[in-house]
Every structure is written in structure tokens, then in C-alpha cells.
Coordinates of C-alpha atoms and ligand atoms in Angstrom, one line a residue:
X154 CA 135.1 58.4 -132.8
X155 CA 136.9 54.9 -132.1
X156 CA 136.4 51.5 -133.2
X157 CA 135.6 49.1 -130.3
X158 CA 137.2 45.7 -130.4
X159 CA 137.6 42.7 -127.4
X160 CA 141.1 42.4 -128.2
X161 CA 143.9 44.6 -130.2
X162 CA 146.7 43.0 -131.3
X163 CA 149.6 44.8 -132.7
X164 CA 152.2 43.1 -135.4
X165 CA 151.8 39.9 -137.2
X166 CA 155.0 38.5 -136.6
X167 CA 155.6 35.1 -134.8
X168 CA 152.5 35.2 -131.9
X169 CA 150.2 37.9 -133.1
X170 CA 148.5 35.7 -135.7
X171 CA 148.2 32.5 -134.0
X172 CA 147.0 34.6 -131.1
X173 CA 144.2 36.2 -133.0
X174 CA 143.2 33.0 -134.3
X175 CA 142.7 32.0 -130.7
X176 CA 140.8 34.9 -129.5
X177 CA 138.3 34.9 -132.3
X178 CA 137.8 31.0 -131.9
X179 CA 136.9 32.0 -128.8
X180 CA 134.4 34.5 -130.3
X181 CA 135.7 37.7 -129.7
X182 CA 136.3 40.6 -132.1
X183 CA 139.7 41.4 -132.8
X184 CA 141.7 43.8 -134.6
X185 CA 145.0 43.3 -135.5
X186 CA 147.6 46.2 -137.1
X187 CA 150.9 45.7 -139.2
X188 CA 153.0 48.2 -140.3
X189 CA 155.3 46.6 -142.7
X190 CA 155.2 43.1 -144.2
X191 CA 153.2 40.3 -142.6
X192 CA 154.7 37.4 -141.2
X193 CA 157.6 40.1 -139.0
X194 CA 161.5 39.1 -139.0
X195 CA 161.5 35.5 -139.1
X196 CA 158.9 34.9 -142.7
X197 CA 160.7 38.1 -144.3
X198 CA 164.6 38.8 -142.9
X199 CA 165.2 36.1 -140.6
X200 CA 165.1 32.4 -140.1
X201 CA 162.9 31.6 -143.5
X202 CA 165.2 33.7 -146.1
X203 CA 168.5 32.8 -144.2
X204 CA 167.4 29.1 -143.8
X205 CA 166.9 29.0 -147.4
X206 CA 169.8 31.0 -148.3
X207 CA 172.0 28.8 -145.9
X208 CA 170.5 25.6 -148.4
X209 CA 172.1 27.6 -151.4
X210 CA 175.0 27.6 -149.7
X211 CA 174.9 23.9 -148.6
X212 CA 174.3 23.0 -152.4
X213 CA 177.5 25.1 -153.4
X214 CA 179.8 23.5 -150.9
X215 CA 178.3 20.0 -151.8
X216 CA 178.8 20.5 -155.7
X217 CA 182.9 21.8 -154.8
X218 CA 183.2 18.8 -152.4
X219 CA 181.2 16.4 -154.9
X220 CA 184.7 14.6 -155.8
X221 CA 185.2 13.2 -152.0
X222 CA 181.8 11.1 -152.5
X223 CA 183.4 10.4 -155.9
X224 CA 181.2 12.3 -158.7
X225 CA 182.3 14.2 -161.0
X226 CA 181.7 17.3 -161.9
X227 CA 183.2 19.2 -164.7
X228 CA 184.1 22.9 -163.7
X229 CA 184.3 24.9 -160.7
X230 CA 181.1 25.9 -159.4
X231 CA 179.6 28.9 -160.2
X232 CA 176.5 30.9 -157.7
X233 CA 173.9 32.8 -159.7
X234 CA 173.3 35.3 -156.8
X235 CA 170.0 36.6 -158.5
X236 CA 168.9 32.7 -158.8
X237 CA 169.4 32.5 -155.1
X238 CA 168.0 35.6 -154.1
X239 CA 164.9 34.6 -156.2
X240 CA 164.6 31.2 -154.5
X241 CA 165.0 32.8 -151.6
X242 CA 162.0 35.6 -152.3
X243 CA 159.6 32.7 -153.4
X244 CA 160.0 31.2 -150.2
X245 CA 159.5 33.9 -148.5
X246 CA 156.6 35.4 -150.3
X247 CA 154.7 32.2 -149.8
X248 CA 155.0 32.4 -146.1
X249 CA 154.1 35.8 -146.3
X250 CA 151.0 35.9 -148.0
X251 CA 150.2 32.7 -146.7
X252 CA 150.1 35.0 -143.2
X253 CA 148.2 37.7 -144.5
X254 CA 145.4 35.8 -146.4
X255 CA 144.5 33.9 -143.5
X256 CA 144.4 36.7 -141.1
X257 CA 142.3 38.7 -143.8
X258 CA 140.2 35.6 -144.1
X259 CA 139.7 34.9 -140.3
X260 CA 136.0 35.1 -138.9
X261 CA 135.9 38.1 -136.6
X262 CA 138.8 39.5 -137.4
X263 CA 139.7 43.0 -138.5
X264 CA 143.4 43.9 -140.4
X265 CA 144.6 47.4 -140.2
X266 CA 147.7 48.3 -142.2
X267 CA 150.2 51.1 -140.6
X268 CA 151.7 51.7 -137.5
X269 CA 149.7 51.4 -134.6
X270 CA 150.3 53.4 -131.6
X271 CA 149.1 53.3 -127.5
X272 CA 147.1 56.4 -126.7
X273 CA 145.5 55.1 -123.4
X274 CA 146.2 51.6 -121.7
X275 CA 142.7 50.7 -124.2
X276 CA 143.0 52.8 -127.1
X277 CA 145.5 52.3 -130.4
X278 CA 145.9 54.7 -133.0
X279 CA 146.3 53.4 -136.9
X280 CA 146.6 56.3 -139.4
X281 CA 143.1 58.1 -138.8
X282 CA 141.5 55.6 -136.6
X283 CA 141.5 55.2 -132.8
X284 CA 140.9 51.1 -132.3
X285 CA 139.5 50.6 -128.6
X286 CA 139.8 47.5 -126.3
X287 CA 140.0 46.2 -123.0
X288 CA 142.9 43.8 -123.9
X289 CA 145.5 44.6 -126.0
X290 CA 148.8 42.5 -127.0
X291 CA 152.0 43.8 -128.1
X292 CA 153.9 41.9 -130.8
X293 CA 156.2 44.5 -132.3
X294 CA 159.4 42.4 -132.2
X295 CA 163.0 43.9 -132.9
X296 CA 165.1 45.4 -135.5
X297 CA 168.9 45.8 -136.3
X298 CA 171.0 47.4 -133.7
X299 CA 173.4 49.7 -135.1
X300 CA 176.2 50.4 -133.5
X301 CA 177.0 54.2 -132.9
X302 CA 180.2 55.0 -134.0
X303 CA 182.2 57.6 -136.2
X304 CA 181.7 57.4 -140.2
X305 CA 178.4 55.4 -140.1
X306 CA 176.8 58.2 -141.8
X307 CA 179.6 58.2 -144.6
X308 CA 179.4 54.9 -145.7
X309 CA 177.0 52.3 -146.8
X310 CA 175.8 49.1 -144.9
X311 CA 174.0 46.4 -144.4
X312 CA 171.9 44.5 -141.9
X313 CA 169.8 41.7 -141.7
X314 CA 166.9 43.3 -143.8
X315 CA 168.7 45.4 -146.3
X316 CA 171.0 42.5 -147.2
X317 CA 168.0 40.5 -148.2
X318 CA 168.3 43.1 -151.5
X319 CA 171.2 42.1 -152.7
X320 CA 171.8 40.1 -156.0
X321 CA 175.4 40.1 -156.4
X322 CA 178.3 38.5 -155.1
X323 CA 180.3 41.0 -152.4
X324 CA 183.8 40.4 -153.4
X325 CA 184.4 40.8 -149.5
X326 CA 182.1 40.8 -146.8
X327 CA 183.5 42.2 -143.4
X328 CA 180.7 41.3 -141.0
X329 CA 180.7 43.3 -137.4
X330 CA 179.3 40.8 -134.5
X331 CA 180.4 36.9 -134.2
X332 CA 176.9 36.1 -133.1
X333 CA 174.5 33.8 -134.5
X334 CA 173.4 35.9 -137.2
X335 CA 177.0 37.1 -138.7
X336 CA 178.3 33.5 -138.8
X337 CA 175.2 32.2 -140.8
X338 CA 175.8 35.4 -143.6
X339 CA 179.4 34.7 -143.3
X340 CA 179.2 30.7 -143.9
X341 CA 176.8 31.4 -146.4
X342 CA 178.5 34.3 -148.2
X343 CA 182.2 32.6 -148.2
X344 CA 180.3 29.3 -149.9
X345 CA 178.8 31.4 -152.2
X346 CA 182.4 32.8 -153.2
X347 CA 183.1 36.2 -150.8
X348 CA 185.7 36.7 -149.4
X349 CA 185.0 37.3 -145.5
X350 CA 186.3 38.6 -142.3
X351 CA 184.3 38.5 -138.9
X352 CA 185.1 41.4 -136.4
X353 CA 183.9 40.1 -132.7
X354 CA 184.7 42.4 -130.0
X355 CA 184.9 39.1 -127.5
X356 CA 187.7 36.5 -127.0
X357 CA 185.0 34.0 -129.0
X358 CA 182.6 34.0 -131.8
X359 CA 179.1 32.5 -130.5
X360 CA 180.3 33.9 -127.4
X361 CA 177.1 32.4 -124.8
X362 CA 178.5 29.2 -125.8
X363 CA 180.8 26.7 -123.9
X364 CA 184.6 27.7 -125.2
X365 CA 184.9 24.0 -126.9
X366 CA 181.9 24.9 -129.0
X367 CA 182.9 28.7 -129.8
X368 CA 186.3 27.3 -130.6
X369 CA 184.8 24.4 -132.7
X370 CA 183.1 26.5 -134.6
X371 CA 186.1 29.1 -135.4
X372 CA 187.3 26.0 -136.5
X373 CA 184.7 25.2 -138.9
X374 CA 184.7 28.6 -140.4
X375 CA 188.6 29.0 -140.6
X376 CA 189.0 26.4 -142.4
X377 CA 186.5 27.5 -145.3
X378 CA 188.5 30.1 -144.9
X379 CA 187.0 32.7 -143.3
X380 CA 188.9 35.0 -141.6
X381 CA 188.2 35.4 -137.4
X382 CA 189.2 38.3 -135.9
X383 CA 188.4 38.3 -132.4
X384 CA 189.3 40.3 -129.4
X385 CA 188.9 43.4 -131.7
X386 CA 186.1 46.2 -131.8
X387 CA 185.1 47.9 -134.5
X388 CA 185.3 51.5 -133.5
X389 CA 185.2 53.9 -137.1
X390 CA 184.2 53.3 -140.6
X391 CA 185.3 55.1 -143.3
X392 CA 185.9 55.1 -147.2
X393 CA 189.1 53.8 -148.6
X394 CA 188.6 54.6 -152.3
X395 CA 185.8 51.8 -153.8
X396 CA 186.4 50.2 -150.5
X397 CA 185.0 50.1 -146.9
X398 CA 187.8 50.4 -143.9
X399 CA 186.4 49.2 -140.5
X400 CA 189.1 49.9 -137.6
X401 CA 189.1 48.1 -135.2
X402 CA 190.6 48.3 -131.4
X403 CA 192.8 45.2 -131.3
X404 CA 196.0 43.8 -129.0
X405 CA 196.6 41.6 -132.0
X406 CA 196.7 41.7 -136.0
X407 CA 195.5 44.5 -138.8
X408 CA 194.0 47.4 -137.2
X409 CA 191.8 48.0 -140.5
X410 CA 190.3 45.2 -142.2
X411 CA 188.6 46.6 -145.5
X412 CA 186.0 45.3 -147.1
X413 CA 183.5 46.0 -150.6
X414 CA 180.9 45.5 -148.1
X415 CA 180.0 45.1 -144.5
X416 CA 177.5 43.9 -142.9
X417 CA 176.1 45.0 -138.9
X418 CA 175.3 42.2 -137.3
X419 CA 175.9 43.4 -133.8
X420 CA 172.8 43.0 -131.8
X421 CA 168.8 43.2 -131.8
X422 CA 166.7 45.8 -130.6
X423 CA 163.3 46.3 -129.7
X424 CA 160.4 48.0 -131.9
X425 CA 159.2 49.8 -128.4
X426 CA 160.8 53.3 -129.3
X427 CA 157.4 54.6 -130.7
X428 CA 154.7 52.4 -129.7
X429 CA 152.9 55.1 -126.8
X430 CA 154.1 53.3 -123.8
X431 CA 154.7 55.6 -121.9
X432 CA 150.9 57.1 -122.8
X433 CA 149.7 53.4 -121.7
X434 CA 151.6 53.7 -118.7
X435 CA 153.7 50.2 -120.0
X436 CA 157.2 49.9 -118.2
X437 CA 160.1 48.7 -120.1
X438 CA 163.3 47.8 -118.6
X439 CA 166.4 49.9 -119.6
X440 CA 167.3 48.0 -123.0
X441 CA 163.7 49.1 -123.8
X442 CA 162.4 45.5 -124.1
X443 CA 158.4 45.8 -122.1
X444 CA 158.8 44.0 -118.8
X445 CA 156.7 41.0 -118.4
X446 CA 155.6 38.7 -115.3
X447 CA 155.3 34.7 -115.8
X448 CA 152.1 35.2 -117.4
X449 CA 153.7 37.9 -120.2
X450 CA 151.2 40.6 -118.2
X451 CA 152.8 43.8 -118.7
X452 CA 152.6 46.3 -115.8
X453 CA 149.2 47.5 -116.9
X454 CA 146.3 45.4 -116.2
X455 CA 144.8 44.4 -120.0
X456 CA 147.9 45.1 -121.4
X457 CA 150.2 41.7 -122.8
X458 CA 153.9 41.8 -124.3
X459 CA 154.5 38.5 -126.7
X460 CA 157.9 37.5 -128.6
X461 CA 161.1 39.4 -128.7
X462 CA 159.5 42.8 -127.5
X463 CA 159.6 41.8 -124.3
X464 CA 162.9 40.4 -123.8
X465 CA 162.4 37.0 -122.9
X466 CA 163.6 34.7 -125.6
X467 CA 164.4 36.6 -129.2
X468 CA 163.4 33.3 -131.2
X469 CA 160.6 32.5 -133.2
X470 CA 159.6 29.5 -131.0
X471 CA 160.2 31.5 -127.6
X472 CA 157.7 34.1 -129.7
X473 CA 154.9 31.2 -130.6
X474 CA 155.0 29.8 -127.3
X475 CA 154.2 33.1 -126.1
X476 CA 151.1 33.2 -127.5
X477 CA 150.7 29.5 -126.6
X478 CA 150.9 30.5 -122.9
X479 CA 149.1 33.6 -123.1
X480 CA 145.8 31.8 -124.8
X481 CA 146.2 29.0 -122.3
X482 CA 145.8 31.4 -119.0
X483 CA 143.0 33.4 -120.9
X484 CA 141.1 30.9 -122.8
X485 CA 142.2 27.3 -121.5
X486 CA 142.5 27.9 -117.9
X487 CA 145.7 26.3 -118.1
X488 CA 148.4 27.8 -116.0
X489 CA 150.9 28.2 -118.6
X490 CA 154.0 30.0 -117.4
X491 CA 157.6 31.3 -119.5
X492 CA 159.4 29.8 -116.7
X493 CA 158.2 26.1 -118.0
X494 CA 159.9 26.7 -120.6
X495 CA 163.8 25.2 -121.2
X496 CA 166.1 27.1 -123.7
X497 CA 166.6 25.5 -126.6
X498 CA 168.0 27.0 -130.0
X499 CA 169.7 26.5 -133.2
X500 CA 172.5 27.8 -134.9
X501 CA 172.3 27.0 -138.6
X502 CA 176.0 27.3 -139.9
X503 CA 176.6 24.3 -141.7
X504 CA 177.1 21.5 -139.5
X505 CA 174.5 23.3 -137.4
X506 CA 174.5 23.7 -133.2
X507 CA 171.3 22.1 -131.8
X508 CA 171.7 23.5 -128.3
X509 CA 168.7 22.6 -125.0
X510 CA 169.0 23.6 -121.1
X511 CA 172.0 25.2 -119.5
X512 CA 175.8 25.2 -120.8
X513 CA 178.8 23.4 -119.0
X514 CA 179.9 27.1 -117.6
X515 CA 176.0 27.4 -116.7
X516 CA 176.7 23.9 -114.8
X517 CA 180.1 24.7 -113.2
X518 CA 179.5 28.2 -112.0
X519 CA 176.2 26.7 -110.2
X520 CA 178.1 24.2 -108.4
X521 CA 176.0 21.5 -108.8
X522 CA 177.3 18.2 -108.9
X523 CA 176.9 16.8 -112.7
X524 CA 178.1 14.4 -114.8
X525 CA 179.0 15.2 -118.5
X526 CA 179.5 13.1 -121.7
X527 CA 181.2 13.7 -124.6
X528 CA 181.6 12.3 -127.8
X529 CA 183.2 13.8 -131.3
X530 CA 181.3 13.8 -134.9
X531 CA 183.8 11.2 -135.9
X532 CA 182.3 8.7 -133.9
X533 CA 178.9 8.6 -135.4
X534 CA 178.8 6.7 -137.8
X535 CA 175.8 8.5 -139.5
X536 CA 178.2 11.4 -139.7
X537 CA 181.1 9.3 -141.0
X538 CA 178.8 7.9 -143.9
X539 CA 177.6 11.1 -145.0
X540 CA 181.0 12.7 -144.6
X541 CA 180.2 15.8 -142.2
X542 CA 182.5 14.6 -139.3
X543 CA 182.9 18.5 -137.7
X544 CA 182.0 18.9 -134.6
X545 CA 180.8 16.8 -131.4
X546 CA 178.4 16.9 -128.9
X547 CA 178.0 16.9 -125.1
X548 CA 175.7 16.4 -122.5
X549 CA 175.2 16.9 -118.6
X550 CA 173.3 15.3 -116.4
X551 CA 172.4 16.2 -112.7
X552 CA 174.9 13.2 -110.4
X553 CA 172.1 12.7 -107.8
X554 CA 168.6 13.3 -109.8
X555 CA 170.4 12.2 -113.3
X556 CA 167.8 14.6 -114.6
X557 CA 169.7 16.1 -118.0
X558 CA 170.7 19.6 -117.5
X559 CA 171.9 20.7 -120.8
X560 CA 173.4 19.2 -124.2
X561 CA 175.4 20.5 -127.4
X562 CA 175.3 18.7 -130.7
X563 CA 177.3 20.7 -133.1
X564 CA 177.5 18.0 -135.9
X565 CA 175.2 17.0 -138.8
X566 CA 171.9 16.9 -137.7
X567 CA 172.7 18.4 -134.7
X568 CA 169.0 20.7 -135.1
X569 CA 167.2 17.5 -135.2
X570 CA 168.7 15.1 -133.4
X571 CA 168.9 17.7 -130.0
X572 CA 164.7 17.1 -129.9
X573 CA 164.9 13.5 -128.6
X574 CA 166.9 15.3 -125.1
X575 CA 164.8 17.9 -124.8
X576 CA 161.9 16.0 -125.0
X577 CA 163.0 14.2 -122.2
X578 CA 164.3 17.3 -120.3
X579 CA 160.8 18.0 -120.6
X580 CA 159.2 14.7 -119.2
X581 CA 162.0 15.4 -116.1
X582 CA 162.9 11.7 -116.7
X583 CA 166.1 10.3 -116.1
X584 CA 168.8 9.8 -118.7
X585 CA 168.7 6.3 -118.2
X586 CA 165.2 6.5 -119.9
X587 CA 167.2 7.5 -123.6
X588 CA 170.2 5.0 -122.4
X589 CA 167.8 2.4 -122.4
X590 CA 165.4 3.4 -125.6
X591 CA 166.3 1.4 -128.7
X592 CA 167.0 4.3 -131.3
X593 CA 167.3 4.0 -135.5
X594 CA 171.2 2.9 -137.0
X595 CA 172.2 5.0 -138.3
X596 CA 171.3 8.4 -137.3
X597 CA 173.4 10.9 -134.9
X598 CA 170.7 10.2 -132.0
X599 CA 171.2 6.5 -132.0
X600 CA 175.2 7.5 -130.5
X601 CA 173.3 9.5 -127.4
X602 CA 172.8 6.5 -125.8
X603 CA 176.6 5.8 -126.4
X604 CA 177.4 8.9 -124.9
X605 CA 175.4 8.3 -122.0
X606 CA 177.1 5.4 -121.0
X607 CA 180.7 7.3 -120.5
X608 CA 179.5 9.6 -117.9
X609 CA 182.3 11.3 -116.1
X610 CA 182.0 13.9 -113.0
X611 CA 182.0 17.3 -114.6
X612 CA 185.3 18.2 -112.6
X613 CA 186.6 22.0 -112.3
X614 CA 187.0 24.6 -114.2
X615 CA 190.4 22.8 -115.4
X616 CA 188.5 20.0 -117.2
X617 CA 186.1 22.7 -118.7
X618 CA 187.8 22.5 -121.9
X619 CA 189.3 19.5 -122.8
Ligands
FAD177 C1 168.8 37.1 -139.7 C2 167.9 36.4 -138.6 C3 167.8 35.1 -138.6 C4 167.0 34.5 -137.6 N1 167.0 33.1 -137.6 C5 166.2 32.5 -136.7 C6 166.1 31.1 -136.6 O1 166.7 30.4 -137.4 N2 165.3 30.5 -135.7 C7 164.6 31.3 -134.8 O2 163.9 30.7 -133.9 N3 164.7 32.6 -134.8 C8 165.5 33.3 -135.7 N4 165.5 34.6 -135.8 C9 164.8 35.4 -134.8 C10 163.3 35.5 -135.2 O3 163.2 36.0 -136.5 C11 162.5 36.3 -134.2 O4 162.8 35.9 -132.9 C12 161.0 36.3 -134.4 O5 160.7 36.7 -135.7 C13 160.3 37.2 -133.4 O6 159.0 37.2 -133.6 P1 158.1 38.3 -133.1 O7 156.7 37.9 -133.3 O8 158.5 38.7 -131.7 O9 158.5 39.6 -133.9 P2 158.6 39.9 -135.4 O10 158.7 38.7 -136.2 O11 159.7 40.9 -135.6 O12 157.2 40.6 -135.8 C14 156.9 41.9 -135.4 C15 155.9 42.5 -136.4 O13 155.4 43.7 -135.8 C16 155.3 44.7 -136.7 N5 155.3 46.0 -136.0 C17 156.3 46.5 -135.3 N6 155.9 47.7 -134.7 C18 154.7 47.9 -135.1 C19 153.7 48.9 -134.8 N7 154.0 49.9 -134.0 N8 152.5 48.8 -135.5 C20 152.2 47.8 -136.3 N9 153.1 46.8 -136.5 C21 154.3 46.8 -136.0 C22 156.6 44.5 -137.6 O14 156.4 45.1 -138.9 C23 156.6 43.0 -137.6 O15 155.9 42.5 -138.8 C24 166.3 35.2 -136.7 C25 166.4 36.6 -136.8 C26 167.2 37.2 -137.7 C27 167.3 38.7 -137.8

């Protein structure tokens, strides 16, 4: 016996909700199935905990640096670890069950709790049931990658979602991966008073950025005084008394680095290991993420792949404006494709990276002809007053179209103020158009203008980086 739906939709993560909500507007009957906690990664162990974890650590650093804006504070700081991870859990739960009480309460649909499974390319198995459709959508989003090696099994770790647990200060956190997520736990944990070492197996942390931005960032983080150890691979773990050894494969420096804790924060993968998709017939590519076309259609007719199960973004906005696209070509007749769309992220260390479009080594290895500007933190006068002067940003425009092509602000407000080029990325206007707008004093966006005004050609690779 099966249940018959017009539309299954499996996890609640970042599209599956706003999805559903969509299909039943549209009338249809829909189930929808989570295993675990409503909400997926980013409400319960990615961007809401960390963001609010990463504003503990903001307060901690403000109250040490308190005496440069001249107040007074008597004492060194001092991080309550459970107050923090309680703030953090508040946060959290509201988002959570803010996600599950409005899917529970949603006309015409259905919630199923477990792990739902393809038996067919139109029937999903939940626990005892069999849930039939003619459409289904595949939200299952990713998980930790662990990295295989020797002594794993003999020693305790963390990642992303077990480190949400903890209530303590590590007195030091060795973190394995220089990528987005180990430098937000290892701002955050050095502010809160770790000692911390990254391990990156590349010549730069944030490694898919342009090398003045990796090695502004190092910068940042050294001189908090965390320790960067790049060019070096983890390759064992083992137990060195109450301690954790990580060795590491290295031309230069220590080849152990030992820690009271480490964290794994070397990669995503997909939640596509047990799903049925090979039942269904679904390809996947050979990193296991489902292959999509423009459209997200996966290679069985009725069958859609939305968010970071399918490869194509690994954000929570790349995940949203899945579903966005998908409910446009199904319900909106709106030819919505993922190739409209223009990269554009974050990385929330503090001064955070607002990043849109391609990178300068995106730029030089196309060979088009380009323009860049650049201009350092210290000249924004927004950043002067408010005393956050790391960093600096960049952008590139197209010499003949003068269409923008990319931008970095690593500065203070850099996630913000990145929205007023990407917006116009989007129009494909010219940068004259923000040249010519009249922007706020003082904010970071009102110097983009500025910028804009010292074009220079790109130049080679030998100008890359000045
Ligand atoms: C530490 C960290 C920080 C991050 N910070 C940011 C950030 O600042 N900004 C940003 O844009 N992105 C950030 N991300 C990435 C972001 O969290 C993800 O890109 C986003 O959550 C992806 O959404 P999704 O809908 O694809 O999947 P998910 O949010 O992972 O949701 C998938 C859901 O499906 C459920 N599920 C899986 N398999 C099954 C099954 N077989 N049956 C039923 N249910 C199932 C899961 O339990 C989960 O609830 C961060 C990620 C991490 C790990």
C-alpha cells in the first residue's frame, strides 16, 4: 500500500520548505520527509550557529580592544563558553522550529519524520510507508568530509556538527582545512581564548581566492595570533598522552602540531550515499553530487536535485534560489535557469570577505581585456572611524563593455557593501552607472565610486599581486 502525493519532497533544509510552500499554493498535495532536524545545515550547524557564534567572538575582541576607542574596562575579558553556546542554541532553535511549525501548519501538506529513500523514479520509502508521486525533489544537502587517514579511529574529533556540543574552551584547537569553514572556528575560537593552529595542505588558506586576498587574510589571522601552517597535509593522528598529534607532510616547520582538540574541516560531501538512486535510475557525477541540467532536472524525467546535493553552489542562497528557479519553470512559466545566476559569497571572519563574479586569476587566465581598481581599508573613511582598517577591496571591469566582472571587499562591511555591485552585475549596466550614483558618507560603498575612478589595465600575471 502507498500513499499518493503530487509532489515528494525530501529534506527541509535551504529549498525544500520554500518549495513546498510553492507547490501547495499551487494546490497540490505534497509530502515532505526529514530525517534529522528541520531547517538542514545552515539553521542547525552552519551559517545561523556560526554567524552567531562569530558575534560572540566579535563582542570578545571589541571588549580586549575597548581601550583604542578609549573606554575602560577593568579586567581582562573573560568567555563563558556555556553562555555562548546557549545564545547560540536559542538562535538556532528559533529558526528551527520556526521551520518545522510552518511546514506542519501548511495547507496540503504532509511531514514525515525519518529517512526517506527512492524505490522507483515515483515511489519513496519513510520507515513503514511507501510515499508515491509523479515529481519528486531531492534536498538532502551534505555533511562533513572526513578525511581517510591512519589513527582517525583512535582519536576523538570534531566537525562542523559535533562542535556545536561543545561548552568549554579547547585550550588548543588544531583545525585541518584553511577553507571557509576552519577560518571562521579558528577566528572565533582564538577570540574566545584557544590557542589555534590551521593545517592547509595548499600554498594559501581560502585557497579559490586571488593570492592578495588569501594572503590578506593570513594576515588578519596571524596577527591574532593564530598559527598558519600551510603547504603541509595532515597525514596521521594519534594520541600524545592528554593530547592530540596531527602529522603533517611539510617542506617547512614542525612535522607534528598537537593539539587538546581538532577540528576536520576539510571538505563537504553529499547526503546521496543512501538515498536509492541508483533504484530511481538518478546519475550522480563521481564526487557523488546528482547531476543536474539548467533547469536542476536530474536525469530522470519527474525527478529534481535542489541545493548542495547537486553540486552546483554549496550555499544557502545558491540552495533558495534553487527552489526559486525550479517553482518559476513549473509553476510561473518563467524560464529561470542556474546559469543566470552570478557567484556571490561571504566569508564571515572578522573583517568579513564580500566576494561577486569571477576573481582577478578567473580574469587573467581568460584573457579578456579588463580594467581593475583597487583601494585599501585605510582609505575608507567609514573603516577609519570605526577602527577596522584590515583589508581592501578590488574590482574588475570588462575594458570594452565596462560591464563589472568580479569584486573583493575584504574590509568592514565588506558582506554588505558587495550588494550594491552585484546588483548592478545583475542589471549588466556599466560601472559608470555606480561612478556616477550619489552614495551615503560615510559607509564603505560610498569609496566604490572612488575606486572606480582609478581604473588601470589589469596587466599580466606580474601585476597579479601587487
Ligand atoms: C559551518 C558551516 C557554515 C556555513 N555558513 C554559511 C554561510 O554563512 N552562508 C551560506 O550561504 N552558507 C553557509 N554554509 C552552507 C549552507 O549551510 C548550506 O549550503 C545549506 O544549508 C545547503 O542547504 P540544502 O538545502 O542544500 O541542504 P541542508 O541544509 O543540508 O538540508 C538538507 C536536509 O535534508 C535532510 N536529509 C538528508 N538526507 C535525507 C533523507 N534521505 N531523508 C530525509 N531527510 C534527509 C537533512 O537532515 C537536512 O535537514 C555553511 C555550512 C557550514 C557547514
Amino acid at each position: 500500500m502507498s500513499t499518493t502525493y503530487d509532489a515528494i519532497v525530501i529534506g527541509t533544509g535551504q529549498a525544500g520548505p520554500f518549495l513546498t510552500q510553492r507547490l501547495t499554493g499551487a494546490g497540490m498535495k505534497v509530502a515532505i520527509i526529514e530525517r534529522k532536524l528541520f531547517g538542514g545545515t545552515c539553521v542547525n550547524t552552519g551559517c545561523i550557529p556560526t554567524k552567531t557564534m562569530v558575534a560572540s567572538a566579535y563582542a570578545a575582541h571589541m571588549v580586549r580592544r575597548a581601550g583604542d576607542f578609549g573606554v575602560m574596562t577593568d579586567g581582562a575579558a573573560r568567555v563563558d563558553m556555556k553562555r555562548v553556546k546557549s545564545r547560540k542554541d536559542a538562535i538556532s532553535e528559533h529558526s528551527r522550529s520556526g521551520v518545522e511549525n510552518w511546514l506542519r501548519g501548511m495547507a496540503n501538506c504532509t511531514v514525515y519524520q525519518g529517512h526517506g529513500r527512492l524505490e522507483s523514479a515515483q515511489e519513496v520509502r519513510v520507515g513503514p510507508e511507501t510515499l508515491r508521486a509523479d515529481r519528486i525533489f531531492i534536498n538532502v544537502g551534505g555533511r562533513a568530509m572526513l578525511p581517510q587517514m591512519p589513527g582517525m579511529e583512535a582519536v576523538p574529533y570534531f566537525t562542523n556538527s559535533s562542535i556545536m556540543d561543545v561548552d568549554f574552551l579547547p585550550r588548543h584547537l588544531a583545525i585541518i582545512g584553511g577553507g571557509s569553514i576552519g577560518l571562521e572556528f579558528a577566528q572565533m575560537y582564538r577570540r574566545f581564548g584557544s590557542e589555534v593552529t590551521v593545517i592547509e595542505t595548499g600554498p594559501h588558506l581560502a585557497r579559490h581566492e586571488d593570492e592578495d586576498v588569501s594572503t590578506a587574510i593570513e594576515g588578519i589571522l596571524e596577527q591574532e595570533g593564530v598559527e598558519v601552517r600551510l603547504n603541509a597535509t595532515c597525514i596521521r593522528l594519534s594520541r600524545r598522552g592528554e593530547e592530540i598529534a596531527a602529522h603533517v607532510d611539510c617542506v617547512a616547520g614542525d612535522r607534528e602540531v598537537s593539539g587538546s582538540h581538532v577540528l576536520l574541516a576539510a571538505g563537504r560531501r553529499p547526503n546521496t550515499d543512501d538515498l536509492g538512486l541508483e533504484e530511481a535510475g538518478v546519475a550522480v557525477d563521481e564526487h557523488g553530487y546528482i547531476a543536474v541540467d539548467d533547469q536542476l532536472r536530474t536525469s530522470v524525467p519527474g525527478i529534481w536535485a535542489l541545493g548542495d546535493c547537486n553540486g552546483k553552489g554549496g550555499f544557502t542562497h545558491t540552495a533558495f534560489n534553487d527552489a526559486e528557479i525550479v517553482a518559476a519553470n513549473l509553476l510561473d512559466h518563467d524560464l529561470r535557469k542556474v546559469s543566470d545566476r552570478i557567484p556571490a559569497y561571504a566569508l564571515y571572519i572578522d573583517p568579513p570577505l564580500g566576494r561577486a563574479g569571477l576573481t582577478e586569476k578567473e580574469i587573467r587566465r581568460s584573457g579578456r581585456p579588463a580594467l581593475i581598481g583597487r583601494r585599501p581599508m585605510t582609505k575608507v573613511g567609514r573603516a577609519v572611524e570605526k577602527g577596522e582598517t584590515q583589508g581592501f577591496m578590488k574590482i574588475m571591469v570588462d575594458a570594452g563593455t565596462h560591464e563589472i566582472l568580479g569584486a573583493a571587499i575584504l574590509g568592514t562591511g565588506g558582506d554588505e557593501a558587495i550588494h550594491s555591485i552585484l546588483d548592478v552585475m545583475y542589471a549588466r549596466a556599466p560601472y559608470t552607472v555606480i561612478q556616477r550614483a550619489m552614495h551615503i558618507h560615510p559607509t564603505v560603498s560610498e569609496l566604490i565610486p572612488t575606486m572606480l575612478g582609478e581604473l588601470e589595465p589589469l596587466g599580466d600575471e606580474a601585476g597579479a599581486s601587487r
